[in-house]
Coordinates of C-alpha atoms (C1' of nucleotides) in Angstrom, one line a residue:
Chain A
M918 CA 12.3 -30.1 -17.7
D919 CA 9.4 -30.0 -20.1
I920 CA 6.1 -28.3 -19.5
K921 CA 3.1 -29.8 -21.2
A922 CA -0.2 -28.3 -22.3
E923 CA -2.8 -31.0 -22.9
L924 CA -5.9 -29.7 -24.8
Y925 CA -9.1 -31.6 -25.3
L926 CA -12.1 -30.9 -27.5
G927 CA -15.4 -32.0 -26.0
D928 CA -17.8 -31.9 -23.1
C929 CA -15.8 -31.7 -19.9
T930 CA -18.3 -33.9 -18.1
E931 CA -17.0 -36.7 -20.3
I932 CA -13.4 -35.7 -20.8
L933 CA -12.8 -35.3 -17.1
K934 CA -13.4 -39.1 -16.6
N935 CA -10.1 -39.8 -18.4
I936 CA -8.1 -37.8 -16.0
P937 CA -6.5 -39.8 -13.2
D938 CA -7.5 -39.4 -9.5
N939 CA -5.5 -37.0 -7.4
S940 CA -3.4 -35.6 -10.3
V941 CA -4.2 -31.9 -10.4
D942 CA -2.8 -29.2 -8.2
L943 CA -5.1 -26.3 -9.1
V944 CA -8.4 -26.1 -11.0
F945 CA -9.0 -22.5 -12.1
T946 CA -12.1 -21.9 -14.2
S947 CA -14.9 -19.6 -15.1
P948 CA -17.8 -21.7 -16.2
P949 CA -20.5 -20.4 -18.6
Y950 CA -22.7 -18.2 -16.5
A951 CA -26.3 -19.1 -16.3
D952 CA -28.3 -18.0 -19.3
Q953 CA -25.2 -16.2 -20.7
R954 CA -23.4 -17.0 -23.9
K955 CA -26.5 -18.6 -25.3
S956 CA -25.0 -18.7 -28.8
T957 CA -21.9 -20.6 -27.7
Y958 CA -22.6 -22.8 -24.7
G959 CA -26.3 -23.2 -25.2
G960 CA -27.2 -21.2 -22.1
I961 CA -27.8 -23.1 -18.9
A962 CA -30.9 -21.7 -17.3
P963 CA -30.5 -20.5 -13.8
D964 CA -33.0 -23.0 -12.4
I965 CA -31.1 -26.0 -13.7
Y966 CA -27.6 -24.6 -13.2
V967 CA -26.8 -26.4 -10.0
D968 CA -27.9 -29.8 -11.3
W969 CA -25.9 -29.2 -14.4
F970 CA -22.8 -28.2 -12.6
L971 CA -22.7 -30.7 -9.7
P972 CA -21.6 -33.8 -11.8
I973 CA -18.6 -31.7 -13.0
T974 CA -17.6 -30.6 -9.5
S975 CA -17.8 -34.2 -8.5
E976 CA -15.2 -35.2 -11.1
L977 CA -13.1 -32.2 -10.2
L978 CA -13.1 -33.4 -6.6
R979 CA -11.8 -36.8 -7.8
V980 CA -9.0 -35.5 -10.0
L981 CA -7.7 -32.9 -7.5
K982 CA -4.8 -33.8 -5.3
P983 CA -5.6 -33.7 -1.6
S984 CA -3.3 -30.7 -1.3
G985 CA -4.9 -29.0 -4.3
T986 CA -7.3 -26.1 -4.7
F987 CA -10.3 -25.4 -6.8
V988 CA -10.9 -21.7 -7.6
L989 CA -14.3 -20.9 -9.2
N990 CA -14.8 -17.5 -10.8
I991 CA -18.5 -16.9 -10.9
K992 CA -21.2 -14.2 -10.5
E993 CA -24.9 -14.7 -10.5
K994 CA -26.8 -12.7 -13.0
V995 CA -29.9 -10.6 -12.5
V996 CA -33.1 -12.4 -13.4
N997 CA -36.2 -10.4 -13.4
G998 CA -34.8 -7.6 -11.3
E999 CA -33.3 -9.9 -8.7
R1000 CA -30.0 -11.7 -8.1
S1001 CA -30.3 -15.4 -8.7
T1002 CA -29.5 -17.7 -5.8
Y1003 CA -27.9 -20.5 -7.8
V1004 CA -24.4 -19.7 -6.6
M1005 CA -25.5 -19.9 -3.0
E1006 CA -27.2 -23.2 -3.6
L1007 CA -24.1 -24.4 -5.5
I1008 CA -21.9 -23.7 -2.5
I1009 CA -24.3 -25.5 -0.2
E1010 CA -24.5 -28.6 -2.5
M1011 CA -20.7 -28.7 -3.1
R1012 CA -20.1 -28.9 0.6
K1013 CA -22.4 -32.0 0.6
Q1014 CA -20.2 -33.5 -2.0
G1015 CA -17.3 -33.2 0.3
W1016 CA -15.7 -29.9 -0.7
F1017 CA -14.5 -27.5 1.9
W1018 CA -15.5 -23.9 1.2
T1019 CA -12.3 -22.3 2.4
E1020 CA -12.7 -18.7 1.3
E1021 CA -14.5 -16.3 -1.0
F1022 CA -12.1 -13.8 -2.7
I1023 CA -13.5 -10.8 -4.4
W1024 CA -12.4 -9.5 -7.7
H1025 CA -12.9 -5.8 -7.5
K1026 CA -12.9 -4.7 -11.1
K1027 CA -11.2 -1.4 -11.6
N1028 CA -13.0 -0.8 -14.9
C1029 CA -16.4 -2.4 -15.0
Y1030 CA -18.9 -2.5 -17.7
P1031 CA -20.6 0.9 -18.2
G1032 CA -24.3 1.4 -18.2
K1033 CA -27.1 3.0 -16.2
W1034 CA -30.3 1.4 -14.8
P1035 CA -33.0 2.9 -12.7
N1036 CA -32.8 0.2 -10.0
R1037 CA -29.1 -0.7 -9.7
F1038 CA -25.6 0.4 -10.2
R1039 CA -22.8 -1.0 -12.4
D1040 CA -21.6 -4.4 -11.2
A1041 CA -18.0 -4.0 -10.3
W1042 CA -17.1 -7.3 -8.6
E1043 CA -17.1 -11.1 -9.1
R1044 CA -16.7 -14.0 -6.7
L1045 CA -13.7 -16.2 -6.7
L1046 CA -14.7 -19.1 -4.6
Q1047 CA -11.9 -21.2 -3.1
F1048 CA -12.8 -24.9 -2.4
N1049 CA -10.5 -27.5 -1.0
K1050 CA -10.4 -31.2 -0.7
S1051 CA -8.8 -31.2 2.7
K1052 CA -8.1 -28.6 5.3
S1053 CA -4.4 -28.7 4.7
F1054 CA -3.6 -27.5 1.2
S1055 CA -0.5 -26.0 -0.5
M1056 CA -0.3 -22.2 -0.3
Y1057 CA 2.7 -20.2 -1.3
Q1058 CA 1.8 -16.8 0.2
E1059 CA 5.2 -15.2 -0.3
E1060 CA 4.7 -15.4 -4.1
V1061 CA 1.9 -12.9 -4.1
M1062 CA 3.2 -10.3 -1.7
V1063 CA 2.6 -6.7 -2.6
P1064 CA 4.6 -3.5 -1.9
M1065 CA 3.8 -2.0 1.4
G1066 CA 2.1 1.4 1.6
D1067 CA 3.4 4.5 3.2
W1068 CA 3.1 2.6 6.4
K1069 CA 6.6 1.3 6.4
K1070 CA 8.2 4.7 6.0
T1071 CA 6.8 5.9 9.2
R1072 CA 6.5 2.6 10.9
L1073 CA 10.0 1.5 11.5
K1074 CA 11.1 4.8 13.0
N1075 CA 8.7 4.4 15.9
L1076 CA 9.6 1.0 17.2
S1077 CA 10.7 2.2 20.5
E1078 CA 7.3 3.1 21.9
T1079 CA 4.2 1.3 21.0
D1080 CA 5.5 -1.9 19.8
K1081 CA 7.8 -2.4 22.8
I1082 CA 4.8 -1.9 25.1
R1083 CA 2.5 -4.1 23.2
D1084 CA 5.0 -6.9 23.0
N1085 CA 6.4 -6.5 26.5
S1086 CA 2.9 -6.8 27.9
K1087 CA 2.9 -10.4 26.8
V1088 CA 4.9 -13.0 28.5
G1089 CA 8.1 -14.3 26.9
S1090 CA 8.4 -14.7 23.1
G1091 CA 11.0 -12.1 22.3
F1092 CA 10.1 -8.6 21.2
G1093 CA 13.3 -8.4 19.1
K1094 CA 12.3 -11.4 17.0
N1095 CA 9.0 -10.0 16.0
I1096 CA 10.4 -6.7 14.9
S1097 CA 13.2 -8.3 13.0
N1098 CA 10.6 -9.8 10.8
W1099 CA 9.6 -6.4 9.6
I1100 CA 13.0 -4.8 9.1
D1101 CA 13.8 -6.6 5.9
R1102 CA 10.4 -6.2 4.4
D1103 CA 9.2 -3.9 1.6
M1104 CA 6.3 -6.2 1.0
A1105 CA 3.1 -7.1 2.8
Y1106 CA 0.7 -9.9 2.4
P1107 CA -2.3 -9.1 0.3
T1108 CA -6.0 -9.4 1.4
N1109 CA -8.8 -11.4 0.0
V1110 CA -9.8 -8.6 -2.3
L1111 CA -8.1 -8.4 -5.7
H1112 CA -8.2 -5.1 -7.4
L1113 CA -7.6 -5.7 -11.1
A1114 CA -8.7 -4.1 -14.3
T1115 CA -10.5 -6.1 -17.0
E1116 CA -8.5 -6.3 -20.2
C1117 CA -10.4 -4.7 -23.0
S1118 CA -8.4 -4.4 -26.1
N1119 CA -7.5 -8.0 -26.7
K1120 CA -6.5 -9.9 -29.7
N1121 CA -9.9 -10.6 -31.2
H1122 CA -11.1 -13.0 -28.5
S1123 CA -12.9 -11.7 -25.5
A1124 CA -11.4 -13.3 -22.4
A1125 CA -13.8 -13.8 -19.5
F1126 CA -11.1 -12.7 -17.1
P1127 CA -7.8 -10.8 -17.3
E1128 CA -4.6 -12.8 -17.2
G1129 CA -3.7 -11.3 -13.8
L1130 CA -6.5 -13.4 -12.3
P1131 CA -5.3 -16.9 -13.1
E1132 CA -1.7 -15.7 -12.7
W1133 CA -2.3 -14.6 -9.1
F1134 CA -3.9 -17.9 -8.1
I1135 CA -1.4 -20.0 -10.0
K1136 CA 1.4 -18.2 -8.0
L1137 CA -0.5 -18.7 -4.8
F1138 CA -1.5 -22.3 -5.1
T1139 CA 1.1 -24.0 -7.3
K1140 CA 4.8 -24.2 -7.9
P1141 CA 6.6 -24.7 -11.2
G1142 CA 6.0 -28.2 -12.7
D1143 CA 2.6 -28.5 -11.0
W1144 CA -0.6 -29.3 -12.9
V1145 CA -3.3 -26.7 -13.6
L1146 CA -6.7 -27.6 -15.1
D1147 CA -9.4 -25.5 -16.7
P1148 CA -12.4 -27.5 -17.7
F1149 CA -14.0 -24.5 -19.4
M1150 CA -11.0 -23.3 -21.3
G1151 CA -12.7 -20.8 -23.5
S1152 CA -10.0 -18.6 -25.0
G1153 CA -7.4 -20.4 -23.0
T1154 CA -6.2 -17.7 -20.7
T1155 CA -5.6 -20.1 -17.8
N1156 CA -3.5 -22.4 -19.9
I1157 CA -1.5 -19.8 -21.7
V1158 CA -0.7 -18.1 -18.4
A1159 CA 0.1 -21.5 -16.8
Q1160 CA 2.6 -22.3 -19.6
R1161 CA 4.3 -19.0 -19.3
M1162 CA 4.7 -19.7 -15.6
S1163 CA 6.2 -23.1 -16.2
R1164 CA 3.2 -25.1 -15.0
N1165 CA 1.7 -28.1 -16.8
S1166 CA -1.8 -27.6 -17.8
I1167 CA -4.9 -29.3 -19.1
G1168 CA -7.6 -27.5 -21.0
I1169 CA -11.1 -28.7 -22.0
E1170 CA -13.3 -26.9 -24.5
I1171 CA -16.5 -27.9 -26.1
I1172 CA -16.5 -25.3 -28.9
P1173 CA -14.3 -26.3 -31.8
E1174 CA -13.4 -22.8 -32.8
Y1175 CA -12.1 -21.9 -29.4
Y1176 CA -10.3 -25.2 -29.1
E1177 CA -8.5 -24.7 -32.5
K1178 CA -7.6 -21.2 -31.7
V1179 CA -5.9 -22.1 -28.4
K1180 CA -4.2 -25.1 -30.0
K1181 CA -2.5 -22.7 -32.4
E1182 CA -1.4 -20.3 -29.6
I1183 CA 0.0 -22.8 -27.3
Q1184 CA 2.9 -25.3 -27.5
P1185 CA 2.1 -28.9 -26.6
V1186 CA 5.5 -29.2 -24.9
H1187 CA 7.7 -26.4 -23.8
Y1188 CA 11.2 -26.8 -22.4
V1189 CA 12.3 -24.7 -19.5
L1190 CA 15.3 -24.4 -17.4
F1191 CA 14.3 -24.3 -13.8
E1192 CA 15.9 -21.6 -11.7
P1193 CA 17.6 -23.0 -8.6
K1194 CA 15.5 -20.7 -6.4
P1195 CA 12.0 -19.3 -6.6
D1196 CA 11.9 -15.6 -7.3
Y1197 CA 10.9 -14.4 -3.9
E1198 CA 14.0 -15.9 -2.3
K1199 CA 16.3 -14.4 -4.9
A1200 CA 14.8 -11.0 -4.4
Q1201 CA 15.9 -10.5 -0.9
P1202 CA 15.1 -6.9 0.1
E1203 CA 17.9 -4.8 1.3
R1204 CA 18.1 -3.8 4.9
R1205 CA 17.4 -0.1 4.8
Y1206 CA 16.2 0.8 8.3
A1207 CA 17.9 0.2 11.6
I1208 CA 16.3 -0.2 15.0
R1209 CA 16.9 2.7 17.3
Chain B
M1007 CA -40.4 20.4 10.2
D1008 CA -39.3 18.3 13.1
I1009 CA -37.2 15.2 12.8
K1010 CA -37.8 12.5 15.4
A1011 CA -35.5 9.8 16.8
E1012 CA -37.4 7.1 18.7
L1013 CA -35.2 4.8 20.7
Y1014 CA -36.4 1.6 22.4
L1015 CA -34.7 -0.6 24.9
G1016 CA -35.4 -4.3 24.5
D1017 CA -35.4 -7.3 22.2
C1018 CA -36.2 -6.2 18.7
T1019 CA -38.2 -9.4 18.1
E1020 CA -40.7 -8.0 20.6
I1021 CA -40.3 -4.2 20.0
L1022 CA -40.8 -4.5 16.3
K1023 CA -44.4 -5.8 16.9
N1024 CA -45.4 -2.3 18.0
I1025 CA -44.3 -0.6 14.8
P1026 CA -47.1 -0.2 12.3
D1027 CA -47.3 -1.9 8.9
N1028 CA -45.7 -0.2 5.9
S1029 CA -44.2 2.7 7.9
V1030 CA -40.5 2.5 7.3
D1031 CA -38.5 3.6 4.2
L1032 CA -35.2 2.1 5.0
V1033 CA -33.9 -0.6 7.3
F1034 CA -30.2 -0.4 7.7
T1035 CA -28.6 -2.7 10.2
S1036 CA -25.7 -4.8 11.1
P1037 CA -26.9 -7.7 13.3
P1038 CA -24.5 -9.4 15.7
Y1039 CA -22.4 -11.8 13.6
A1040 CA -22.7 -15.4 14.5
D1041 CA -20.8 -16.4 17.6
Q1042 CA -19.4 -12.9 18.0
R1043 CA -19.8 -10.6 20.9
K1044 CA -20.5 -13.4 23.2
S1045 CA -20.2 -11.2 26.2
T1046 CA -22.8 -8.7 25.1
Y1047 CA -25.4 -10.3 22.8
G1048 CA -25.1 -13.8 24.1
G1049 CA -23.5 -15.1 20.9
I1050 CA -25.8 -16.8 18.4
A1051 CA -24.1 -20.0 17.2
P1052 CA -23.7 -20.3 13.4
D1053 CA -26.0 -23.4 13.2
I1054 CA -29.0 -21.7 14.8
Y1055 CA -28.3 -18.3 13.2
V1056 CA -30.9 -18.5 10.4
D1057 CA -33.7 -19.7 12.7
W1058 CA -32.9 -17.0 15.1
F1059 CA -32.9 -14.2 12.5
L1060 CA -35.9 -15.2 10.3
P1061 CA -38.6 -14.1 12.8
I1062 CA -37.0 -10.7 12.8
T1063 CA -36.8 -10.4 9.0
S1064 CA -40.5 -11.4 8.9
E1065 CA -41.3 -8.4 11.1
L1066 CA -39.1 -6.1 9.0
L1067 CA -41.0 -7.2 5.9
R1068 CA -44.2 -6.1 7.6
V1069 CA -43.1 -2.7 8.8
L1070 CA -41.3 -1.8 5.6
K1071 CA -43.1 0.4 3.0
P1072 CA -43.7 -1.3 -0.4
S1073 CA -41.3 1.2 -1.8
G1074 CA -38.7 0.7 0.9
T1075 CA -35.4 -1.1 1.1
F1076 CA -33.7 -3.4 3.7
V1077 CA -29.9 -3.2 3.7
L1078 CA -28.2 -5.9 5.8
N1079 CA -24.5 -5.6 6.6
I1080 CA -23.2 -9.1 7.4
K1081 CA -20.2 -11.4 7.0
E1082 CA -19.9 -15.0 7.8
K1083 CA -17.0 -16.0 10.0
V1084 CA -14.6 -18.8 9.6
V1085 CA -15.5 -21.9 11.5
N1086 CA -13.0 -24.8 11.7
G1087 CA -11.0 -23.4 8.7
E1088 CA -14.0 -23.0 6.5
R1089 CA -16.4 -20.2 5.8
S1090 CA -19.9 -20.8 7.3
T1091 CA -22.8 -20.9 4.9
Y1092 CA -25.4 -19.4 7.2
V1093 CA -25.6 -16.2 5.1
M1094 CA -26.3 -18.2 2.0
E1095 CA -29.0 -20.1 3.8
L1096 CA -30.4 -16.8 5.2
I1097 CA -30.8 -15.3 1.7
I1098 CA -32.5 -18.4 0.4
E1099 CA -34.9 -18.5 3.4
M1100 CA -35.7 -14.8 3.2
R1101 CA -36.7 -15.1 -0.4
K1102 CA -39.2 -17.8 0.7
Q1103 CA -40.6 -15.2 3.2
G1104 CA -41.3 -12.9 0.2
W1105 CA -38.2 -10.7 0.1
F1106 CA -36.6 -9.9 -3.2
W1107 CA -32.9 -10.1 -3.1
T1108 CA -32.1 -7.2 -5.4
E1109 CA -28.4 -6.7 -5.0
E1110 CA -25.3 -7.5 -3.1
F1111 CA -23.0 -4.5 -2.5
I1112 CA -19.5 -5.0 -1.3
W1113 CA -17.8 -3.0 1.4
H1114 CA -14.2 -3.1 0.5
K1115 CA -12.4 -2.2 3.7
K1116 CA -9.4 0.0 3.2
N1117 CA -7.9 -1.0 6.5
C1118 CA -8.8 -4.5 7.6
Y1119 CA -7.6 -6.3 10.6
P1120 CA -4.0 -7.4 10.4
G1121 CA -2.7 -10.9 11.0
K1122 CA -1.1 -13.8 9.2
W1123 CA -2.3 -17.4 8.9
P1124 CA -0.9 -20.3 6.9
N1125 CA -4.2 -20.9 5.1
R1126 CA -5.8 -17.5 4.4
F1127 CA -5.2 -13.8 3.9
R1128 CA -6.7 -10.9 5.8
D1129 CA -10.5 -10.5 5.3
A1130 CA -11.0 -7.1 3.6
W1131 CA -14.6 -7.1 2.7
E1132 CA -18.2 -7.4 4.0
R1133 CA -21.5 -8.0 2.4
L1134 CA -24.2 -5.4 2.1
L1135 CA -27.3 -7.3 1.0
Q1136 CA -30.1 -5.3 -0.5
F1137 CA -33.6 -6.7 -0.1
N1138 CA -36.8 -5.3 -1.3
K1139 CA -40.5 -5.8 -0.8
S1140 CA -41.4 -5.2 -4.3
K1141 CA -39.6 -4.8 -7.6
S1142 CA -40.2 -1.1 -7.8
F1143 CA -38.6 0.8 -4.9
S1144 CA -37.4 4.3 -4.3
M1145 CA -33.8 5.0 -5.4
Y1146 CA -32.2 8.4 -5.6
Q1147 CA -29.1 7.6 -7.6
E1148 CA -28.0 11.2 -8.1
E1149 CA -27.5 11.7 -4.4
V1150 CA -24.6 9.3 -4.3
M1151 CA -22.8 10.4 -7.4
V1152 CA -19.0 10.6 -7.0
P1153 CA -16.5 13.0 -8.5
M1154 CA -15.1 11.6 -11.7
G1155 CA -11.5 10.7 -11.2
D1156 CA -8.8 10.7 -13.7
W1157 CA -11.2 8.6 -15.7
K1158 CA -12.9 11.5 -17.2
K1159 CA -9.7 13.3 -18.1
T1160 CA -8.4 10.4 -20.1
R1161 CA -11.7 9.3 -21.2
L1162 CA -12.8 12.4 -23.0
K1163 CA -9.6 12.7 -24.9
N1164 CA -10.0 9.3 -26.4
L1165 CA -13.5 9.9 -27.7
S1166 CA -12.3 10.2 -31.2
E1167 CA -11.0 6.6 -31.1
T1168 CA -12.8 4.0 -29.1
D1169 CA -16.1 5.6 -28.4
K1170 CA -16.8 6.7 -31.9
I1171 CA -16.2 3.3 -33.2
R1172 CA -18.2 1.8 -30.4
D1173 CA -21.2 4.0 -30.8
N1174 CA -21.2 4.1 -34.6
S1175 CA -21.3 0.4 -34.7
K1176 CA -24.7 0.5 -33.1
V1177 CA -27.7 1.4 -35.1
G1178 CA -29.3 4.8 -34.5
S1179 CA -29.4 6.1 -30.9
G1180 CA -27.0 9.0 -31.7
F1181 CA -23.4 9.0 -30.8
G1182 CA -23.6 12.7 -30.1
K1183 CA -26.3 12.4 -27.6
N1184 CA -24.5 9.8 -25.4
I1185 CA -21.4 11.9 -25.3
S1186 CA -23.1 15.1 -24.5
N1187 CA -24.5 13.5 -21.4
W1188 CA -20.9 13.3 -20.1
I1189 CA -19.6 16.7 -21.1
D1190 CA -21.4 18.6 -18.5
R1191 CA -20.7 16.2 -15.7
D1192 CA -17.9 16.1 -13.2
M1193 CA -19.8 13.4 -11.4
A1194 CA -20.3 9.8 -12.2
Y1195 CA -22.6 7.1 -10.8
P1196 CA -20.9 4.8 -8.4
T1197 CA -20.7 1.0 -8.6
N1198 CA -21.8 -1.7 -6.3
V1199 CA -18.5 -1.7 -4.5
L1200 CA -17.9 0.8 -1.6
H1201 CA -14.4 1.5 -0.7
L1202 CA -14.3 2.9 2.8
A1203 CA -12.0 2.7 5.8
T1204 CA -13.2 1.5 9.2
E1205 CA -13.0 4.2 11.8
C1206 CA -10.8 3.0 14.5
S1207 CA -9.7 5.4 17.1
N1208 CA -12.9 7.2 17.6
K1209 CA -14.6 9.1 20.4
N1210 CA -14.9 6.3 22.9
H1211 CA -17.5 4.3 21.2
S1212 CA -16.5 1.6 18.8
A1213 CA -18.9 1.6 15.9
A1214 CA -19.2 -1.6 14.0
F1215 CA -19.2 0.3 10.7
P1216 CA -18.1 3.7 9.7
E1217 CA -20.6 6.5 9.4
G1218 CA -20.0 6.6 5.6
L1219 CA -21.8 3.3 5.3
P1220 CA -25.3 4.2 6.6
E1221 CA -24.9 7.7 5.1
W1222 CA -24.4 6.3 1.6
F1223 CA -27.5 4.1 1.8
I1224 CA -29.6 6.7 3.5
K1225 CA -28.8 9.1 0.7
L1226 CA -29.5 6.5 -1.9
F1227 CA -32.8 5.1 -0.6
T1228 CA -34.4 7.9 1.4
K1229 CA -35.2 11.6 1.2
P1230 CA -35.4 14.1 4.0
G1231 CA -38.4 13.3 6.3
D1232 CA -38.4 9.6 5.6
W1233 CA -38.1 6.9 8.3
V1234 CA -35.0 4.9 8.9
L1235 CA -34.9 1.9 11.2
D1236 CA -32.1 0.0 12.9
P1237 CA -33.3 -3.0 14.9
F1238 CA -29.7 -3.6 16.2
M1239 CA -28.8 -0.1 17.1
G1240 CA -25.5 -0.7 18.9
S1241 CA -23.6 2.5 19.3
G1242 CA -26.3 4.3 17.3
T1243 CA -24.4 5.1 14.2
T1244 CA -27.3 4.6 11.9
N1245 CA -29.6 6.8 13.9
I1246 CA -27.1 9.6 14.5
V1247 CA -26.3 9.8 10.8
A1248 CA -30.0 9.7 10.0
Q1249 CA -30.8 12.6 12.3
R1250 CA -27.9 14.6 10.9
M1251 CA -29.4 14.0 7.4
S1252 CA -32.9 15.1 8.5
R1253 CA -34.4 11.6 8.4
N1254 CA -36.7 10.3 11.2
S1255 CA -35.3 7.2 12.8
I1256 CA -36.1 4.3 15.1
G1257 CA -33.5 2.5 17.0
I1258 CA -33.8 -0.7 19.0
E1259 CA -31.1 -1.9 21.4
I1260 CA -31.1 -4.8 23.9
I1261 CA -28.1 -3.7 25.9
P1262 CA -28.9 -1.0 28.4
E1263 CA -25.5 0.6 28.4
Y1264 CA -25.6 1.1 24.6
Y1265 CA -29.2 2.3 24.8
E1266 CA -28.4 4.9 27.4
K1267 CA -25.3 6.1 25.6
V1268 CA -27.2 6.8 22.4
K1269 CA -30.0 8.4 24.3
K1270 CA -27.6 11.0 25.6
E1271 CA -26.1 11.6 22.2
I1272 CA -29.3 12.1 20.2
Q1273 CA -32.1 14.5 20.4
P1274 CA -35.6 13.0 20.5
V1275 CA -36.9 15.9 18.3
H1276 CA -34.8 18.0 16.1
Y1277 CA -36.1 21.0 14.1
V1278 CA -34.8 21.6 10.6
L1279 CA -35.5 24.0 7.8
F1280 CA -35.8 22.2 4.5
E1281 CA -33.8 23.5 1.6
P1282 CA -35.9 24.2 -1.5
K1283 CA -33.6 22.0 -3.6
P1284 CA -31.5 19.0 -3.0
D1285 CA -27.8 19.6 -3.0
Y1286 CA -27.0 17.9 -6.3
E1287 CA -29.2 20.3 -8.3
K1288 CA -27.6 23.4 -6.7
A1289 CA -24.1 22.2 -7.4
Q1290 CA -24.1 22.3 -11.1
P1291 CA -20.7 21.3 -12.4
E1292 CA -18.8 23.6 -14.8
R1293 CA -18.2 22.7 -18.3
R1294 CA -14.5 22.0 -18.5
Y1295 CA -13.9 19.7 -21.4
A1296 CA -14.8 20.1 -25.0
I1297 CA -15.2 17.4 -27.7
R1298 CA -12.5 17.4 -30.3
Chain C
dG1038 C1' -2.7 27.5 9.2
dT1039 C1' -0.3 23.6 7.0
dT1040 C1' 2.4 19.6 7.0
dC1041 C1' 4.6 16.0 9.2
dC1042 C1' 5.2 12.4 12.4
dG1043 C1' 4.1 9.4 16.3
dC1044 C1' 0.7 6.5 18.1
dA1045 C1' -3.4 3.3 19.3
dT1046 C1' -6.4 0.1 17.6
dG1047 C1' -9.7 -2.7 15.0
dA1048 C1' -17.1 -7.6 13.5
dA1049 C1' -9.9 -11.5 12.8
dT1050 C1' -8.0 -16.3 12.8
dC1051 C1' -5.0 -20.1 14.0
dG1052 C1' -2.8 -23.3 17.0
dA1053 C1' -1.5 -24.7 21.4
dT1054 C1' -2.9 -25.5 25.9
dA1055 C1' -6.1 -26.2 29.4
dG1056 C1' -10.7 -28.1 31.3
Chain D
dA526 C1' -12.6 -36.7 21.8
dC527 C1' -14.4 -32.4 22.1
dT528 C1' -14.8 -27.5 23.7
dA529 C1' -13.2 -23.1 25.8
dT530 C1' -9.6 -19.9 26.6
dC531 C1' -5.4 -17.5 25.4
dG532 C1' -1.2 -15.8 23.0
dA533 C1' 0.8 -14.6 18.6
dT534 C1' 0.5 -12.6 14.3
dT535 C1' 0.3 -7.8 11.6
dC536 C1' -1.1 -3.3 8.6
dA537 C1' -3.8 1.0 7.3
dT538 C1' -6.0 4.8 9.1
dG539 C1' -7.1 9.0 11.5
dC540 C1' -6.2 11.5 15.4
dG541 C1' -3.5 14.8 18.0
dG542 C1' 0.7 17.1 18.9
dA543 C1' 4.9 19.0 17.0
dA544 C1' 7.7 21.5 13.5

DNA sequence: GTTCCGCATGAATCGATAG
DNA sequence: ACTATCGATTCATGCGGAA
């Protein structure tokens, strides 16, 4: 099968109109922050940010599949010693457009920007807002499972006491079945806090987010062959990661320099041989602990 | 000097009216979350939450000193598969009352509630919204400095590379000076993300938040002898911690059982001998690392 | 006195079932 | 149809007792 990467140069408000309805599985993007990147994007002032962004989210709502997800990486900046409220207003207005605000993930930055101010500490987190078109959407939770902590070592030895009691106190629904779910597991489901480091020493371009960020959401919300869209492509992190993970992608960028750069880094069509099974099924953990 | 703990039984909307203007240095509270604790607080429905809470924040604005801070611990719950927006609306409305929304801290919970759902992961964070009455407020940053982790060890070794380049690239403002600030320090300023565990199996009372939470903000925003207020006292964590830290405190609680319990645990007046110097000045870190 | 191990439990959320 | 109640799910922590 071939994996495509379609790149467009221009204003995403316009370009998006050419993308068909219900065709995208995941939108992952980090729009220009208000009043930031003045030299490149022209700097959208905080007080007009919501009005500027809403026509775009309206198009995104159209192109997203009903089972798809929109993940918006954003953080309001400090204006005049105070956090702006445009992100709050944006969430409220997007709900009026028809979006469901399913969840707010936190990107807890391991290494945040240094600095010292008299009235605040360093900002070590950003929002990752999850919006959906309907209440039932695709989610592949097993793909992002993480190694369990020390818990497991001690846990599975004690099954005889607590867990029996707790489960026996409830009617029916076998105790044995519940436990058997755990035996074969070295992995646990993650939480809604992502603890990643920002990438610093990059190849010339300063990515707004580390590759681990789109990678995690692409794993979670798409499968190979699905379509991923980033309407504010920037240095192309989302699209590069998507291609590496065998997902089709669309990228839109208004700055010619960025556009050209990504075009050179990415192949328009990339042939891959699909594995018969996704990774998490192949990597079946061994049974190491027995019930006593 | 004597440290007081004034406890009141009743509805904080009413009780607050008896507290003088501009008399409190820090309000730290965790109000009943919407639709939670139905059996105790009566359960405020999400759609009336803002209207219910705004009269209280109006009183808090009055009793707070101009240099004071209001820290609000809150997290919206999931309603019908979607995050509610009442916290967003509350922030917007509080700004209209005259509050400055200075910052949003994150409490990253080390141990969050377990569970598995098809559409979301476990919720591992809560908001700690910082509001102020004016743009210049008291903040004692040195009090919450944290031991430098491995960061410093590795950091100071690399000075010759990254940091030299970085600082030399800037005009003036000596490279040597910046570095020398670090050498004598084993402590670093924290970020706006707090990584604490919830206390679970405690002495009978289940606190909504761990003691470390009010402790951190009391250190940061007050000095000994200042006044701390919690209008939703609950199990009294804020007041107990405040007294231990030699701060006067006021607690308001509507449930008689909770009120009586805290009354037994806390002394109305507590005599303390003030130290001549705050702790952080006494504990001067050793010089351990040299520049190469 | 340390270290290790067992144990209870938590500002949760979903889906099915009952009123 | 719409709301209230209830059972099932699941993991890190800190305490207390044992080695």
